[in-house]
Structure formats: C-alpha cells, structure tokens
PDB file of C-alpha atoms in Angstrom:
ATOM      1  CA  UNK A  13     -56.994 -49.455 -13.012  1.00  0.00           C
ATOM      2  CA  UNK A  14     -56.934 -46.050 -12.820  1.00  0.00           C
ATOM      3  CA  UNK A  15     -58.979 -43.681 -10.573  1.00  0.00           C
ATOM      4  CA  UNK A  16     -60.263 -40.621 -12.324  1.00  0.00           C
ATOM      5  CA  UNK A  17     -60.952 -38.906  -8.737  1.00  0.00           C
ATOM      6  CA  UNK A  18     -57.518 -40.036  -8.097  1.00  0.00           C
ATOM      7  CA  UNK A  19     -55.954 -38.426 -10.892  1.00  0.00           C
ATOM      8  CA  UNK A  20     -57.570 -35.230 -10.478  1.00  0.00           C
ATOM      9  CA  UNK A  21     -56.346 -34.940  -6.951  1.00  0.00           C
ATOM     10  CA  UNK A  22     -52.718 -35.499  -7.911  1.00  0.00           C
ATOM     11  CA  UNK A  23     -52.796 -33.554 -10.585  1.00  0.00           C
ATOM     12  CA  UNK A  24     -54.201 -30.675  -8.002  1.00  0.00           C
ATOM     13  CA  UNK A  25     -51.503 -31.733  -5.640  1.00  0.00           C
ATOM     14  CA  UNK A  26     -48.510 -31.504  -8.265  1.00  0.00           C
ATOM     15  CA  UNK A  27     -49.843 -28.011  -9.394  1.00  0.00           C
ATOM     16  CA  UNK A  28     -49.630 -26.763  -5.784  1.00  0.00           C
ATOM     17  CA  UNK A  29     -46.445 -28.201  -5.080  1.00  0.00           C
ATOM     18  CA  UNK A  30     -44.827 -26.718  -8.367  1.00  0.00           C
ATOM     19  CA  UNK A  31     -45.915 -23.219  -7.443  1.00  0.00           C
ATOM     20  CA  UNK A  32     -46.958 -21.890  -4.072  1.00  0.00           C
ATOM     21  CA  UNK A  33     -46.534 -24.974  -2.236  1.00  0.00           C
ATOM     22  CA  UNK A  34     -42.416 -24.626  -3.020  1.00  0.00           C
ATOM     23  CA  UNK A  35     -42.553 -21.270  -0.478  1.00  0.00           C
ATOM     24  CA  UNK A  36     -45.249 -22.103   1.948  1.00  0.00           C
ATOM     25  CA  UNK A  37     -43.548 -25.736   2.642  1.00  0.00           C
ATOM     26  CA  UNK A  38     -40.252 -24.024   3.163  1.00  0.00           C
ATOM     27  CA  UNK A  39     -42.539 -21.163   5.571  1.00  0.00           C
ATOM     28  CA  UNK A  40     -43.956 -24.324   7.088  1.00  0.00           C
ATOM     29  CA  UNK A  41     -40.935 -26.070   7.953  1.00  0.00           C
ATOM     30  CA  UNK A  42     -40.209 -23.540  10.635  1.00  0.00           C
ATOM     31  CA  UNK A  43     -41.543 -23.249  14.137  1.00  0.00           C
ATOM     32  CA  UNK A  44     -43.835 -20.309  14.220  1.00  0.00           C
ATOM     33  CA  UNK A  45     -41.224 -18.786  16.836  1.00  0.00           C
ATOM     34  CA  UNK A  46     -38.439 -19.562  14.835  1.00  0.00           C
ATOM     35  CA  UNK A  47     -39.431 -18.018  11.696  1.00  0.00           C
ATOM     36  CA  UNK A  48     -40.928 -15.059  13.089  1.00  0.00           C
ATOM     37  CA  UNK A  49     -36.921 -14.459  14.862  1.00  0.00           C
ATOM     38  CA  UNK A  50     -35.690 -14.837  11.783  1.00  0.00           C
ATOM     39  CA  UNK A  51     -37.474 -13.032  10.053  1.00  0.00           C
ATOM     40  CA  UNK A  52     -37.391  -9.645  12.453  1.00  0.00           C
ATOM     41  CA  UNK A  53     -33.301 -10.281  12.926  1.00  0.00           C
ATOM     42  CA  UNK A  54     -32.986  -9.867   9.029  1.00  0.00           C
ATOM     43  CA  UNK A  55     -35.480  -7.140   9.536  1.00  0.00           C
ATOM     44  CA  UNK A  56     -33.623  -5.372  11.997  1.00  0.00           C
ATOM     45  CA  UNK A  57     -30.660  -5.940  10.418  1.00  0.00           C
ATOM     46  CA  UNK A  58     -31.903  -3.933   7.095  1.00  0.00           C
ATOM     47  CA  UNK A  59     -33.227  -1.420   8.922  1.00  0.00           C
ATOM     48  CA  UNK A  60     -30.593  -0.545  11.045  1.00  0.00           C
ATOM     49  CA  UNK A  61     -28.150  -0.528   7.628  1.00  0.00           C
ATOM     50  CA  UNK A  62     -30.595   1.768   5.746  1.00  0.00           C
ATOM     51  CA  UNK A  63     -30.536   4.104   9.354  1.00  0.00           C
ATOM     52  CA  UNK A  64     -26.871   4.457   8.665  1.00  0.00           C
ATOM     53  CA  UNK A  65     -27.115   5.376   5.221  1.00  0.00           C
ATOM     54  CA  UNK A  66     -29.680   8.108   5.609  1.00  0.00           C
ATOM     55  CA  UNK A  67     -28.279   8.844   7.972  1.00  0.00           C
ATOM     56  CA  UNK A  68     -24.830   9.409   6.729  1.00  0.00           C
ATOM     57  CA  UNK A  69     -26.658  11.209   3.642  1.00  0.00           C
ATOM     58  CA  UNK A  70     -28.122  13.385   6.096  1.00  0.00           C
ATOM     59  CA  UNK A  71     -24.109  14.030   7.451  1.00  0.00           C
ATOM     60  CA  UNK A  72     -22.916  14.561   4.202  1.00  0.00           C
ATOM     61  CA  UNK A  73     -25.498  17.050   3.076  1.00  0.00           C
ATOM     62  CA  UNK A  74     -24.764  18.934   5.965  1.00  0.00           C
ATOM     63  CA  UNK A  75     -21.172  18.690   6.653  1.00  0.00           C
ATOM     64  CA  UNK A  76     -20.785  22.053   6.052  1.00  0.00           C
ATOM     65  CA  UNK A  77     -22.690  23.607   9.293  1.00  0.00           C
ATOM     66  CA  UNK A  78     -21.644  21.426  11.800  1.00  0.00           C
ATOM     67  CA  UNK A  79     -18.307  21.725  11.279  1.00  0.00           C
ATOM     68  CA  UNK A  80     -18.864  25.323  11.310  1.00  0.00           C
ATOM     69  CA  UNK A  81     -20.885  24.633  14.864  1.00  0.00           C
ATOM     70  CA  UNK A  82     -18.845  21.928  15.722  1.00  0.00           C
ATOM     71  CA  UNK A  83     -17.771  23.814  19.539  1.00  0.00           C
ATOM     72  CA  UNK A  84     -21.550  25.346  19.851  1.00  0.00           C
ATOM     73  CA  UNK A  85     -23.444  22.323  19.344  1.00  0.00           C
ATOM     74  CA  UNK A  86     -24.871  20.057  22.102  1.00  0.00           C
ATOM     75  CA  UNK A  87     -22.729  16.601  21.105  1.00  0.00           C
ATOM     76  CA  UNK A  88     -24.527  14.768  23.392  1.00  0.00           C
ATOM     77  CA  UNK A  89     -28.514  16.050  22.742  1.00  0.00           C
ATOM     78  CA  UNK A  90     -27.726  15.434  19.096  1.00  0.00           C
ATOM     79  CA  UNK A  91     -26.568  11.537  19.600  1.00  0.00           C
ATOM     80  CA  UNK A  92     -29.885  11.488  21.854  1.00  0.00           C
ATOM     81  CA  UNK A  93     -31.894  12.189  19.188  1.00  0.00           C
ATOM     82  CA  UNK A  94     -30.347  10.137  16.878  1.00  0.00           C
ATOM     83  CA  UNK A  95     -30.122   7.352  18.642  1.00  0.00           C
ATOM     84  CA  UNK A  96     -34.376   8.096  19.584  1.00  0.00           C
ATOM     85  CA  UNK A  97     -35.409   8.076  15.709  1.00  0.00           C
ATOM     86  CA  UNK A  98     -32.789   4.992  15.554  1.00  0.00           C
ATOM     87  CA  UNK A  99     -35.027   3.340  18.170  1.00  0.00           C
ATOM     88  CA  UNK A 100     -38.751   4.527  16.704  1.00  0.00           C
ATOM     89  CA  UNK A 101     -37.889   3.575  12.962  1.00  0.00           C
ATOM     90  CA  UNK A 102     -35.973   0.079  13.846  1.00  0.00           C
ATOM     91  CA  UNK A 103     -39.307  -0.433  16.008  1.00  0.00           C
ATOM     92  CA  UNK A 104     -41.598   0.662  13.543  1.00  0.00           C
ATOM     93  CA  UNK A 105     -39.959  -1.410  10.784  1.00  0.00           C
ATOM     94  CA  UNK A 106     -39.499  -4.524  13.302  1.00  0.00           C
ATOM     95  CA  UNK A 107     -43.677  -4.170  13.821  1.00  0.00           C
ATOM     96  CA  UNK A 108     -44.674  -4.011  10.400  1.00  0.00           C
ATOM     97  CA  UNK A 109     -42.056  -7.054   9.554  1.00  0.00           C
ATOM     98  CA  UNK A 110     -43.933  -9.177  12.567  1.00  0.00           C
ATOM     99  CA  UNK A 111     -47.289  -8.114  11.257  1.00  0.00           C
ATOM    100  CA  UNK A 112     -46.388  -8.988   7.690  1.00  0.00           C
ATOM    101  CA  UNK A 113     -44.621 -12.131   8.226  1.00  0.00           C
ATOM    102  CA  UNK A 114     -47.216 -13.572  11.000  1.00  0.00           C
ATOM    103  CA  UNK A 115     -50.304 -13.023   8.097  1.00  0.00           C
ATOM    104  CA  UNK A 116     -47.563 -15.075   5.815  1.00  0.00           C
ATOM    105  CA  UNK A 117     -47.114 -17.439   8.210  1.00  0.00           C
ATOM    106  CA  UNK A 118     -50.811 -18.502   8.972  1.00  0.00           C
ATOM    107  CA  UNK A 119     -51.478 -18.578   5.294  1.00  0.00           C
ATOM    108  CA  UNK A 120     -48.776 -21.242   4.661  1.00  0.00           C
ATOM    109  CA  UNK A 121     -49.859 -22.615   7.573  1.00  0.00           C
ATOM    110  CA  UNK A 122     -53.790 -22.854   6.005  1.00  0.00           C
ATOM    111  CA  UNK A 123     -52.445 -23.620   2.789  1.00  0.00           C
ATOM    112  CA  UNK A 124     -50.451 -26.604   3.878  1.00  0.00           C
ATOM    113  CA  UNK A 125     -53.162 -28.204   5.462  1.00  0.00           C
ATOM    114  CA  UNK A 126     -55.190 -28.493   3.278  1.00  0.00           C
ATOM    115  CA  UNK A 127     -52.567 -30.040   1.038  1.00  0.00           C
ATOM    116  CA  UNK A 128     -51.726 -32.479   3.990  1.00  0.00           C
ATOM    117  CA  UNK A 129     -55.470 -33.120   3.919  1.00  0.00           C
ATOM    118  CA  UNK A 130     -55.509 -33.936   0.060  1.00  0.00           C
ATOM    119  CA  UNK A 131     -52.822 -35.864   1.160  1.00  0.00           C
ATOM    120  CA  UNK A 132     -54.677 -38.025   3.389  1.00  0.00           C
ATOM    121  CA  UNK A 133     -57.586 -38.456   0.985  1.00  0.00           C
ATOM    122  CA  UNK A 134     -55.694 -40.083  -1.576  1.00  0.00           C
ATOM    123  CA  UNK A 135     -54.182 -42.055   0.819  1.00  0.00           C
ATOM    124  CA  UNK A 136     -57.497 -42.954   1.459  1.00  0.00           C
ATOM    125  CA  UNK A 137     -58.762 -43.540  -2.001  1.00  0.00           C
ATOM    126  CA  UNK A 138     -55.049 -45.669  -2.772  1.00  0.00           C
ATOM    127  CA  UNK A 139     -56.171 -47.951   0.728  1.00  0.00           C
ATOM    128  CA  UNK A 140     -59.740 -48.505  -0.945  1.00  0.00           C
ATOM    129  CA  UNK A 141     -58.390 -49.511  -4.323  1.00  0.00           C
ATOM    130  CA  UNK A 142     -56.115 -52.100  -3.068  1.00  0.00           C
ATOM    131  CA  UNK A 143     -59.044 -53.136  -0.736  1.00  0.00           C
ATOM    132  CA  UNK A 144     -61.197 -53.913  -3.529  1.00  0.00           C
ATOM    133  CA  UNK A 145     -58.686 -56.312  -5.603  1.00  0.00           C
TER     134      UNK A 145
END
C-alpha cells in the first residue's frame, strides 16, 4: 500500500535532485578545503590571464611613447609597478572568489542536509511500513 506522506516526500526529493540538488551534490562532494583550492587556482588563473590582456591593451595603446622614451624611462620602477597592481588585483579577485565560493559552499552544504535528512525520514517511514505487515 502506498503512503501518501511517502509519496509527497519523494516527490520533494526527486524535484530537488533534478534541479539544485545536481550542483550542490557535486559542491558537496568536495572537502571544504579542496573546493575552496580549486576554486581560487581557477580564480587566479583568470585573473592573472585577464592582467595580461589589459595589460597588453594598455602596451598597445601606448606603444607609441615608450618607444619614444624607451632610454629615459625607469625599466625597472615601471615592472615594479606592474608587477604591484599584478599583486593587488590577483589578491583582490582571489578574496572576492573565497568570499563568493565559501557562501556557495555552506549553502550546498545546508541544502544537502536537509535532503540527507528527508532521506532518513523516509527511510524511516519505509522501516515502519514493513514493520506493520
């Protein structure tokens, strides 16, 4: 015989697992650690490739003067600098990934216990049916 409580808890449990559970299980299959380092490496990788292309922009907009200032200008100062607003935005953008990404974390981590909770319920409810017979 069928359960009507039963049913509506599966049906629940299908619905999550055919939309937001599909992410936050694969989010909760990591160690926190693990997918946080993940997560900043790709971040770190992306940033440090969009550096490079502003960055080259910024080279080919201004091509012009510093080749004219090539002997004048301080070589050394300049790669300083660069390599300073290298370190600030690759920081900046590393932060706001491990910010991001931890709030994503704990809310897979949330939503997946509850589903391990509806889990155990109709466990629970399966164990009582097959009690009663």
């Amino acid at each position: 015989m069928l359960s009507e409580e039963r049913i509506k808890l599966m049906t629940k449990m299908a619905a999550y697992e055919e939309n937001e559970g599909k992410r936050y299980m694969a989010i909760g299959s990591y160690f926190r650690s693990d997918y946080m380092g993940k997560q900043i490496i790709h971040s770190v990788i992306s940033a440090t490739v969009a550096f490079l292309l502003v960055f080259g922009l910024w080279l080919f907009y201004h091509m012009d003067t510093l080749m004219q200032d090539i002997y004048r200008v301080d070589l050394l100062g300049i790669g300083r600098k660069v390599l300073e607003y290298y370190v600030i935005f690759v920081g900046s953008y590393a932060l706001i990934t491990y910010i991001i990404y931890s709030f994503r974390y704990s809310r897979a981590r949330k939503s997946l216990r509850k589903y391990y909770n509806h889990l155990k319920q109709l466990l629970a409810l399966y164990d009582i049916e097959s009690g009663s017979r």
